[in-house]
Short mmCIF file of C-alpha atoms in Angstrom, two decimals:
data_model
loop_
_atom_site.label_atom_id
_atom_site.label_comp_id
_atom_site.label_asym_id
_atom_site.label_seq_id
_atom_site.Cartn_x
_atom_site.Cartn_y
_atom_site.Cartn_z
CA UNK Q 10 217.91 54.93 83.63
CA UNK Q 11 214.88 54.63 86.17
CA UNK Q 12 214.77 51.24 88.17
CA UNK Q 13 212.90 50.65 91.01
CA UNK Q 14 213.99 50.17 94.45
CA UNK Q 15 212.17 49.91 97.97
CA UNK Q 16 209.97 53.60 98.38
CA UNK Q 17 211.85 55.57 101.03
CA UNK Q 18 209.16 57.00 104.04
CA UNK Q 19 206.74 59.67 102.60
CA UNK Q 20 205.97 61.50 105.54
CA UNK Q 21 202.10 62.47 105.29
CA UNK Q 22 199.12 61.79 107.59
CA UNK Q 23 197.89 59.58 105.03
CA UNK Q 24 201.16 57.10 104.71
CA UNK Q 25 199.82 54.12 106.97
CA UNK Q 26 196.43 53.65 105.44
CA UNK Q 27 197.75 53.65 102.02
CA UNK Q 28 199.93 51.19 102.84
CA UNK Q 29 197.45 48.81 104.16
CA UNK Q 30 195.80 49.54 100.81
CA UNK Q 31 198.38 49.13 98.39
CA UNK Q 32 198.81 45.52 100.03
CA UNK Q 33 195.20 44.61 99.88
CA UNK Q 34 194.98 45.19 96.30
CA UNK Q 35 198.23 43.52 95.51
CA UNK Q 36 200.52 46.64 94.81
CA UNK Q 37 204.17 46.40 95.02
CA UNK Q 38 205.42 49.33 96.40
CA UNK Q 39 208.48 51.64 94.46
CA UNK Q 40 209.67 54.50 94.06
CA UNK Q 41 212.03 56.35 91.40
CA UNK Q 42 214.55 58.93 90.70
CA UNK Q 43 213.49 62.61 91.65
CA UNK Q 44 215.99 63.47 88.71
CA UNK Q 45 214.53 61.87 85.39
CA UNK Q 46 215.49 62.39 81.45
CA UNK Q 47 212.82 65.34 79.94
CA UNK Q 48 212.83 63.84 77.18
CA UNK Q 49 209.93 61.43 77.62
CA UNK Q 50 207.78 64.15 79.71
CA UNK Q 51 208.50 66.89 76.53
CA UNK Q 52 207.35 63.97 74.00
CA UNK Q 53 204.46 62.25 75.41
CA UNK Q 54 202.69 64.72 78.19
CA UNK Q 55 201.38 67.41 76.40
CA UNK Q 56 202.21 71.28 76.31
CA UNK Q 57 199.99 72.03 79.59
CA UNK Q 58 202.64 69.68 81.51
CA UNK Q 59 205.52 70.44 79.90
CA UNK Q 60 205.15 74.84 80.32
CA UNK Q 61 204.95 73.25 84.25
CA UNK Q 62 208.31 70.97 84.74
CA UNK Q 63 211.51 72.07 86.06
CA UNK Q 64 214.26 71.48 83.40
CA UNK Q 65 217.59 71.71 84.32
CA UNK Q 66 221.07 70.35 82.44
CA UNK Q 67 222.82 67.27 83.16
CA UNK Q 68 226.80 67.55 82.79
CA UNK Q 69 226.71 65.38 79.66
CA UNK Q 70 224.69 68.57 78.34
CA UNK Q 71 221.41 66.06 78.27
CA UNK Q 72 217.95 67.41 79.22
CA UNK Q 73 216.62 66.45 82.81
CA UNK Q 74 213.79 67.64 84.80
CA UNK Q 75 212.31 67.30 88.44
CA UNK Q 76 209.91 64.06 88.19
CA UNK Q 77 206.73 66.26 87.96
CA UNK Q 78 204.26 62.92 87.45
CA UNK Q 79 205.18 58.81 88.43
CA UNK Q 80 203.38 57.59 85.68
CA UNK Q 81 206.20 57.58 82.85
CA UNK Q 82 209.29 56.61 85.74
CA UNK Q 83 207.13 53.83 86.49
CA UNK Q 84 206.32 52.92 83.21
CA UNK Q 85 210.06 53.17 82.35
CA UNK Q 86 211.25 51.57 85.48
CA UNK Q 87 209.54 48.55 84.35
CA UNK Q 88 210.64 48.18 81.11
CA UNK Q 89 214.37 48.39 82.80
CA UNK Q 90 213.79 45.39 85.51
CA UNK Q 91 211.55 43.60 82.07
CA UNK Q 92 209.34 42.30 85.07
CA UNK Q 93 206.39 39.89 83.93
CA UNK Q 94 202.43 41.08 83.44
CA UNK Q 95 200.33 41.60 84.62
CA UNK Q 96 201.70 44.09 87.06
CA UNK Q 97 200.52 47.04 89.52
CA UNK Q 98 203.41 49.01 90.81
CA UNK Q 99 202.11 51.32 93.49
CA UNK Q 100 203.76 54.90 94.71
CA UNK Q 101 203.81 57.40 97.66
CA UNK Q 102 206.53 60.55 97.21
CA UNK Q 103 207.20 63.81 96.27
CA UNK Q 104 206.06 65.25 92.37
CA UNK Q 105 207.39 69.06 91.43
CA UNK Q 106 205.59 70.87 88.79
CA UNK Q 107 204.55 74.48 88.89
CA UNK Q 108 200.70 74.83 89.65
CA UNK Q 109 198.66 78.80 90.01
CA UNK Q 110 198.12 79.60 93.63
CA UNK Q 111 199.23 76.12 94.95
CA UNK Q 112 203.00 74.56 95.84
CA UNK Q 113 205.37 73.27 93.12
CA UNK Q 114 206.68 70.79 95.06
CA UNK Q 115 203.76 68.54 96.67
CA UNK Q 116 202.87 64.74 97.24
CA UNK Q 117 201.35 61.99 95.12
CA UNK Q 118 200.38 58.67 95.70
CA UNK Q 119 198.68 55.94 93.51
CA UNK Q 120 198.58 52.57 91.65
CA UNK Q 121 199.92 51.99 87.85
CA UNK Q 122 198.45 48.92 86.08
CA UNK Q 123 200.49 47.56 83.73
CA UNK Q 124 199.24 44.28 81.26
CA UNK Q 125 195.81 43.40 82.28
CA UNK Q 126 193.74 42.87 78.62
CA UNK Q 127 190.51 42.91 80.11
CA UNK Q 128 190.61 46.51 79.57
CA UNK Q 129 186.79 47.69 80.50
CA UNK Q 130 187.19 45.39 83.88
CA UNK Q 131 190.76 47.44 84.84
CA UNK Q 132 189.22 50.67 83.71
CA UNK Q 133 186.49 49.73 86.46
CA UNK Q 134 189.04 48.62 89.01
CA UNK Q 135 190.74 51.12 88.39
CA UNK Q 136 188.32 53.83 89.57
CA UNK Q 137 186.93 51.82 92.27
CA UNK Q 138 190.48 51.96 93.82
CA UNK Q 139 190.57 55.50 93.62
CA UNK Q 140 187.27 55.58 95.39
CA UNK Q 141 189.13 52.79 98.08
CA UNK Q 142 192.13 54.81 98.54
CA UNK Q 143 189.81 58.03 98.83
CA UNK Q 144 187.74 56.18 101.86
CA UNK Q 145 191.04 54.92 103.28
CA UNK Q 146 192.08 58.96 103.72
CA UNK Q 147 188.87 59.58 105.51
CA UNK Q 148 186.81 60.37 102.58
CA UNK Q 149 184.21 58.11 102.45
CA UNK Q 150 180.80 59.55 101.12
CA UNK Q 151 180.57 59.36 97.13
CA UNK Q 152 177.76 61.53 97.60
CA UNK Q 153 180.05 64.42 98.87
CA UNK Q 154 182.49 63.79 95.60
CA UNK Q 155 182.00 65.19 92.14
CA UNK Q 156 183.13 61.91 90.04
CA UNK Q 157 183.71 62.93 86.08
CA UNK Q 158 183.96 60.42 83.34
CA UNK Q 159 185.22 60.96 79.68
CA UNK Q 160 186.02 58.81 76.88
CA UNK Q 161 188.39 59.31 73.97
CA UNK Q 162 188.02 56.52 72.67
CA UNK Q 163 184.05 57.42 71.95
CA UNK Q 164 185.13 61.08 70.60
CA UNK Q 165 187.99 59.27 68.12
CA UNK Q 166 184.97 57.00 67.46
CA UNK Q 167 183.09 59.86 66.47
CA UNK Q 168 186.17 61.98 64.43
CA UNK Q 169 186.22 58.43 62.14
CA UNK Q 170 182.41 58.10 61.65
CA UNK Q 171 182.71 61.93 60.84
CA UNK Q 172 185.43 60.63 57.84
CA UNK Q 173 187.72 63.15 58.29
CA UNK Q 174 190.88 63.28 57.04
CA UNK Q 175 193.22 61.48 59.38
CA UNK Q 176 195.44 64.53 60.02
CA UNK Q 177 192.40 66.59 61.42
CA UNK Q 178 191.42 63.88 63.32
CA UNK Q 179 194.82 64.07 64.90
CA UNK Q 180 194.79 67.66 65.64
CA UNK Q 181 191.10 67.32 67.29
CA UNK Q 182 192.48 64.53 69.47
CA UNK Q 183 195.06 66.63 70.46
CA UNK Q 184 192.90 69.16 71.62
CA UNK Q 185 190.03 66.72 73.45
CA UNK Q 186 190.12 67.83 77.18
CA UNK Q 187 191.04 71.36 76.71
CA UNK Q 188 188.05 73.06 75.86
CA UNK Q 189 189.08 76.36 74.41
CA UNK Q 190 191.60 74.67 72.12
CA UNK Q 191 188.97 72.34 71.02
CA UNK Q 192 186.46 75.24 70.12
CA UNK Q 193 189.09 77.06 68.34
CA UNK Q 194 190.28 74.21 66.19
CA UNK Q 195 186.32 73.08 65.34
CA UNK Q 196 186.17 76.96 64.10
CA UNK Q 197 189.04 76.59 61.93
CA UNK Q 198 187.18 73.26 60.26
CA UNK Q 199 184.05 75.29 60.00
CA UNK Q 200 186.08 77.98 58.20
CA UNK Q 201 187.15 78.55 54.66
CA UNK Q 202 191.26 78.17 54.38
CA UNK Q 203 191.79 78.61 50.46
CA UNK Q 204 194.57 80.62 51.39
CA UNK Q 205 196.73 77.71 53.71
CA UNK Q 206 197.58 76.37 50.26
CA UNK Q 207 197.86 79.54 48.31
CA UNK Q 208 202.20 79.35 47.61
CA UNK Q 209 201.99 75.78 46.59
CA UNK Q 210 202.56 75.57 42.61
CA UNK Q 211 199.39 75.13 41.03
CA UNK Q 212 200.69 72.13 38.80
CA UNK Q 213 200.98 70.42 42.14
CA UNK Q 214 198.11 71.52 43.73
CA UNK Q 215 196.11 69.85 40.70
CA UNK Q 216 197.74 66.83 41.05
CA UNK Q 217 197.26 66.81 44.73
CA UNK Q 218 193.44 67.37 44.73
CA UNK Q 219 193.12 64.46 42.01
CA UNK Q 220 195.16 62.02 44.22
CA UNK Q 221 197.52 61.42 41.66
CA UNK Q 222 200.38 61.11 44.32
CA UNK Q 223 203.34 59.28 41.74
CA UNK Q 224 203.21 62.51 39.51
CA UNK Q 225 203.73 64.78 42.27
CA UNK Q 226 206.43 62.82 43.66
CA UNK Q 227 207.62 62.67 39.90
CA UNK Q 228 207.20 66.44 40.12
CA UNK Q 229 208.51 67.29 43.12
CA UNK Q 230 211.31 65.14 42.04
CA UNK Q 231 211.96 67.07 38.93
CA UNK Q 232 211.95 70.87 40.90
CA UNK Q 233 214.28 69.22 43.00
CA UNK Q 234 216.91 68.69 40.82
CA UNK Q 235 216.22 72.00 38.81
CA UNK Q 236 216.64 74.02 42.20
CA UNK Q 237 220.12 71.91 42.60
CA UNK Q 238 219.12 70.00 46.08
CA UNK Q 239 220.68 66.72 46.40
CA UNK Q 240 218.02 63.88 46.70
CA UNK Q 241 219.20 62.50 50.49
CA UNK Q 242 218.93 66.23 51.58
CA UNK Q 243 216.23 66.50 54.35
CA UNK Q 244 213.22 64.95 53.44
CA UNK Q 245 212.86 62.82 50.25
CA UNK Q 246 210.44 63.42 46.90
CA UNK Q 247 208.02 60.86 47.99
CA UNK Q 248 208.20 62.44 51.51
CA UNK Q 249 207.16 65.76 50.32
CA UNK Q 250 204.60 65.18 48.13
CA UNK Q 251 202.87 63.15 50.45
CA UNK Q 252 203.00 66.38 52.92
CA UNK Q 253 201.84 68.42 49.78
CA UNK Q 254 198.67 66.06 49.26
CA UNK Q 255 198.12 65.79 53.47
CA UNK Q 256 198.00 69.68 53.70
CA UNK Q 257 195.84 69.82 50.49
CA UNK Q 258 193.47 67.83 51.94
CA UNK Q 259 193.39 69.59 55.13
CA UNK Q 260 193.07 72.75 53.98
CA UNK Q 261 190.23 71.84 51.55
CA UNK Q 262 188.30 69.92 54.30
CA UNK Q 263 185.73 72.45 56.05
CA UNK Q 264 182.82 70.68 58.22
CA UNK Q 265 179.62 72.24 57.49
CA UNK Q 266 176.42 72.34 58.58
CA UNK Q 267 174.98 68.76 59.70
CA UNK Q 268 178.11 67.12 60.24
CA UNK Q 269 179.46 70.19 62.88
CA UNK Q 270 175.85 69.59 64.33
CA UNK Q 271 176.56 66.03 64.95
CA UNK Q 272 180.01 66.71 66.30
CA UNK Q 273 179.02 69.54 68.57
CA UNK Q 274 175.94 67.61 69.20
CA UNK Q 275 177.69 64.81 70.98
CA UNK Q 276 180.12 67.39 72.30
CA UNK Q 277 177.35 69.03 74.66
CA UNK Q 278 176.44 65.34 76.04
CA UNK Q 279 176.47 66.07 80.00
CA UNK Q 280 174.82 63.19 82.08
CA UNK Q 281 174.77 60.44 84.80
CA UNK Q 282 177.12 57.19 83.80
CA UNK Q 283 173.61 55.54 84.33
CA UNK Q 284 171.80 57.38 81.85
CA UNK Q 285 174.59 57.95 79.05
CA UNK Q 286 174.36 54.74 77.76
CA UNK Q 287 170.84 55.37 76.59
CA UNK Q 288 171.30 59.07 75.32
CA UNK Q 289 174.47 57.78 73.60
CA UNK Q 290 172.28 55.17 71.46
CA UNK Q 291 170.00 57.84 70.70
CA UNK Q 292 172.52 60.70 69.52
CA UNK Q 293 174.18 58.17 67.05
CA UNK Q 294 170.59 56.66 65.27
CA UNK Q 295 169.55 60.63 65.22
CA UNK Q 296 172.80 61.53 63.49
CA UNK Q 297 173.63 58.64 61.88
CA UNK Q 298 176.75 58.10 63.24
CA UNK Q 299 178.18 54.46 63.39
CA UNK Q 300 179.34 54.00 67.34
CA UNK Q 301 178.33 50.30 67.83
CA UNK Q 302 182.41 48.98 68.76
CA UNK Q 303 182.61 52.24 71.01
CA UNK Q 304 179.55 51.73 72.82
CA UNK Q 305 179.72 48.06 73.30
CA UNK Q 306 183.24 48.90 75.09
CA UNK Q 307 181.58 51.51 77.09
CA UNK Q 308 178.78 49.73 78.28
CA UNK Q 309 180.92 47.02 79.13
CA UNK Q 310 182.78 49.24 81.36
CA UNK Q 311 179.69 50.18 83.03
CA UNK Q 312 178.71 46.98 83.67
CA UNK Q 313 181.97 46.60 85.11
CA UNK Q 314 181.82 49.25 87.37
CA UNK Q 315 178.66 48.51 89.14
CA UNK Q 316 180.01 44.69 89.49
CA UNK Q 317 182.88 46.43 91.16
CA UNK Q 318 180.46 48.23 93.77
CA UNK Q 319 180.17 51.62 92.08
CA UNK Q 320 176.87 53.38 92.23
CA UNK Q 321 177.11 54.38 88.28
CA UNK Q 322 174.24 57.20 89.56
CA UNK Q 323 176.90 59.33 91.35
CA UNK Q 324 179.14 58.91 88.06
CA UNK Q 325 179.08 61.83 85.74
CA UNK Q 326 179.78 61.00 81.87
CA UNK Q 327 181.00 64.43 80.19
CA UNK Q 328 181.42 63.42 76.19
CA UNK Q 329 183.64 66.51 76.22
CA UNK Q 330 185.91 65.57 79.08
CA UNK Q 331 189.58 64.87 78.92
CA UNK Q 332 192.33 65.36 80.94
CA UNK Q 333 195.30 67.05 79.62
CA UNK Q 334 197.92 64.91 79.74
CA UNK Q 335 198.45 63.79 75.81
CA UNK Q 336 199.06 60.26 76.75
CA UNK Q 337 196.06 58.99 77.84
CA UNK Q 338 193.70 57.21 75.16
CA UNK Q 339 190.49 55.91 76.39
CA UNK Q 340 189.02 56.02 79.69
CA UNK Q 341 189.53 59.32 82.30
CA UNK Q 342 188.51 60.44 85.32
CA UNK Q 343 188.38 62.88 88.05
CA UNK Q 344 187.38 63.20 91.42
CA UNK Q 345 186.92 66.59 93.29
CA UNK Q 346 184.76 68.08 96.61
CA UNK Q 347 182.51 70.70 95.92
CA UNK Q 348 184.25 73.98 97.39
CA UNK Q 349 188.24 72.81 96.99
CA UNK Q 350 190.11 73.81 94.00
CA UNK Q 351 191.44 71.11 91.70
CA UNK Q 352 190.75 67.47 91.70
CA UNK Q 353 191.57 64.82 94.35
CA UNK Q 354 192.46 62.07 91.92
CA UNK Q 355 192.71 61.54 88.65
CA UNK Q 356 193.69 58.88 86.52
CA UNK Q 357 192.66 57.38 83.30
CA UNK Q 358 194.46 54.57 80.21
CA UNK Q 359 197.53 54.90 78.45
CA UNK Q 360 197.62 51.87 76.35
CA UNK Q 361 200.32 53.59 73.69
CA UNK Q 362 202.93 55.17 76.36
CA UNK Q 363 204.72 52.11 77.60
CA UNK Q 364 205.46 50.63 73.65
CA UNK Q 365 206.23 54.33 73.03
CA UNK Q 366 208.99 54.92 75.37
CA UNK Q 367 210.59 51.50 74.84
CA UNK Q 368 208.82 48.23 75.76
CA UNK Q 369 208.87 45.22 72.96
CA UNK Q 370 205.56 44.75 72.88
CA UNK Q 371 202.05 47.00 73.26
CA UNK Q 372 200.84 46.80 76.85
CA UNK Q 373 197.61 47.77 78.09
CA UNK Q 374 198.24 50.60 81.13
CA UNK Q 375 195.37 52.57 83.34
CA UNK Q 376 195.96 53.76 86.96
CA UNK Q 377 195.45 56.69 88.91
CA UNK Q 378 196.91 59.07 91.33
CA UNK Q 379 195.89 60.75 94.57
CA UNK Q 380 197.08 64.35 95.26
CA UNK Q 381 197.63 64.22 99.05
CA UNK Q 382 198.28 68.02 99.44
CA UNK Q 383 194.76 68.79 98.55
CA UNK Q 384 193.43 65.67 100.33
CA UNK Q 385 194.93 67.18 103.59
CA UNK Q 386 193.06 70.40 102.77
CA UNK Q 387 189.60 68.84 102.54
CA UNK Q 388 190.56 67.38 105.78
CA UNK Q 389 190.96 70.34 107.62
CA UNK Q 390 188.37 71.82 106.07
CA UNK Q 391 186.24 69.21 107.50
CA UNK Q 392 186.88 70.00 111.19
CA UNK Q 393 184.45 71.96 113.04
#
């Protein structure tokens, strides 16, 4: 099990001024396991990270990999020492994941916040650390950083004021982020898919397009015991004929017309943080989509972030950006320099990971994390 311990000496050009920083904002200082349980990466992270990690066998036959992010150790770590909130644990060592054209084995540094409920002011703090911890590395001009926003919780808002049926919504969220998944599951919606339902018995499929759920569990039930399956085998009556009616209703929603308008429609929103606010309120009157809880949050955020000293004009709001870690479930960022490959930082919240891998009670998580590798590239490309 993860626990934390003092952080051994990283060993980059950048070590001493993160330091200072991590003490000026109040960050304890850790470090975990390079060796850590897959379980929790294969669950939680998403496929992009997990086709990425190094998994190798422990000799208790259990699944382990080479820590290829901090953000679960950490979050794990904490649950272990069952430290008070709020907390911000803060990192500096060694991540391994494989990455196209650039080292598997490279540096990360950053900040996890653990327990703060003011969740639009630590979403703000949040990225003006990042920008802090940027500045302390040598990078200190915004205006030479591409800065990119997203929102999930605005796109779920969107998927619910849509009324779809909660399964699709799940398999869109899934996708937000990736772009290419996305289109191809918003085609599948648009499409007819009679024939995803075409081997269920048509006495069931009746009863599961009139939502008459206790007569296909009665049914199911009954073709149970004809076929000679024991009712503790697998999955119960009840249990299956609630699948029957989910992938009924899936496979007999298709979006059409206006509503894939409004979807793709907010999709295509591109625009400064200072200006999204604005275009936001205008995209839901025009398509009658009901965003008011989203967009209070949002705007609160904003208002956060120029309280915090961010210039919410050198902020980019993309409704269609995500990152593609599955964890995350609200606010994400990204920050990049024109002309370098991949971003700087990234970060963004997490408020379901930490109850998910063990802790007794939901608590609120955002941070961020620096890739030093690529920092020390923009730095020598910066010499004459």
């Amino acid at each position: 099990m993860s626990r934390l311990f003092p952080a051994a000496e990283s060993g980059t050009p950048f070590d001493g001024a993160l330091a200072r920083f991590f003490v000026s904002v109040g960050a304890s200082l850790v470090s975990t396991p390079l060796l850590q349980r897959a379980e929790p990466y294969l669950d939680t992270a998403g496929e992009d990270l997990r086709r990425r990690i190094f998994l190798t066998r422990g000799e208790g036959g259990e699944t382990l990999c080479l820590r290829p992010d901090f953000t679960i150790p950490v979050c794990l770590a904490h649950i272990a020492g069952e430290a008070g909130l709020p907390r911000r644990y803060a990192y500096n060592g060694p991540v391994f994941r494989q990455r196209r054209g650039e080292p598997a084995e490279f540096r990360q540094a950053g900040i996890e916040n653990l327990g703060d409920g003011d969740r639009a002011e630590a979403d703000a703090a949040t990225l003006a650390e990042a920008l802090t911890a940027l500045a302390a590395c040598g990078l200190n001009d915004p205006g030479t950083l591409d800065i990119t926003i997203g929102d999930q919780g605005l796109f779920e808002a969107v998927l619910k004021a849509l009324d779809l049926p909660a399964g699709w919504q799940r398999r869109l969220i899934r996708t937000f982020g990736q772009n290419d998944l996305l289109a191809r599951a918003l085609e599948t919606l648009a499409s007819d898919r009679s024939g995803d339902v075409a081997g269920i018995d048509a006495d069931a499929l009746a009863l599961a397009r009139d939502g008459r759920l206790l007569e296909l569990e009665a049914l199911v039930a009954e073709r149970m015991g004809a076929a000679g399956l024991p009712p503790n085998r697998s999955r119960s009556a009840a249990e299956i004929a609630a699948r029957l009616a989910e992938k009924v209703r899936l496979s007999d929603t298709r979006l059409r017309g206006a509503a894939l308008e409004r979807l793709r429609a907010f999709l295509s929103l591109d625009c400064p943080v200072s200006e999204a606010s604005e275009r936001l309120r205008a995209l839901s009157r025009e398509h009658g989509l009901d965003l008011a809880g989203a967009l209070a949050f949002f705007e609160a955020r904003a208002e956060a972030l120029s309280r915090a000293g961010v210039d919410l004009s050198t902020l980019r709001y993309r409704a269609a950006f995500g990152r593609t870690l599955d964890y995350y479930t609200g606010f994400v960022f990204e920050i990049a320099r024109p002309g370098f490959a991949g971003p700087l930082t990234g970060g963004g919240r997490y408020d379901r990971l930490v109850s998910y891998l063990g802790a007794r009670e939901p608590i609120p998580a955002v941070g961020f994390a620096l890739y030093l590798d690529r920092l020390s590239l923009t730095q020598e490309g910066a010499r004459p």
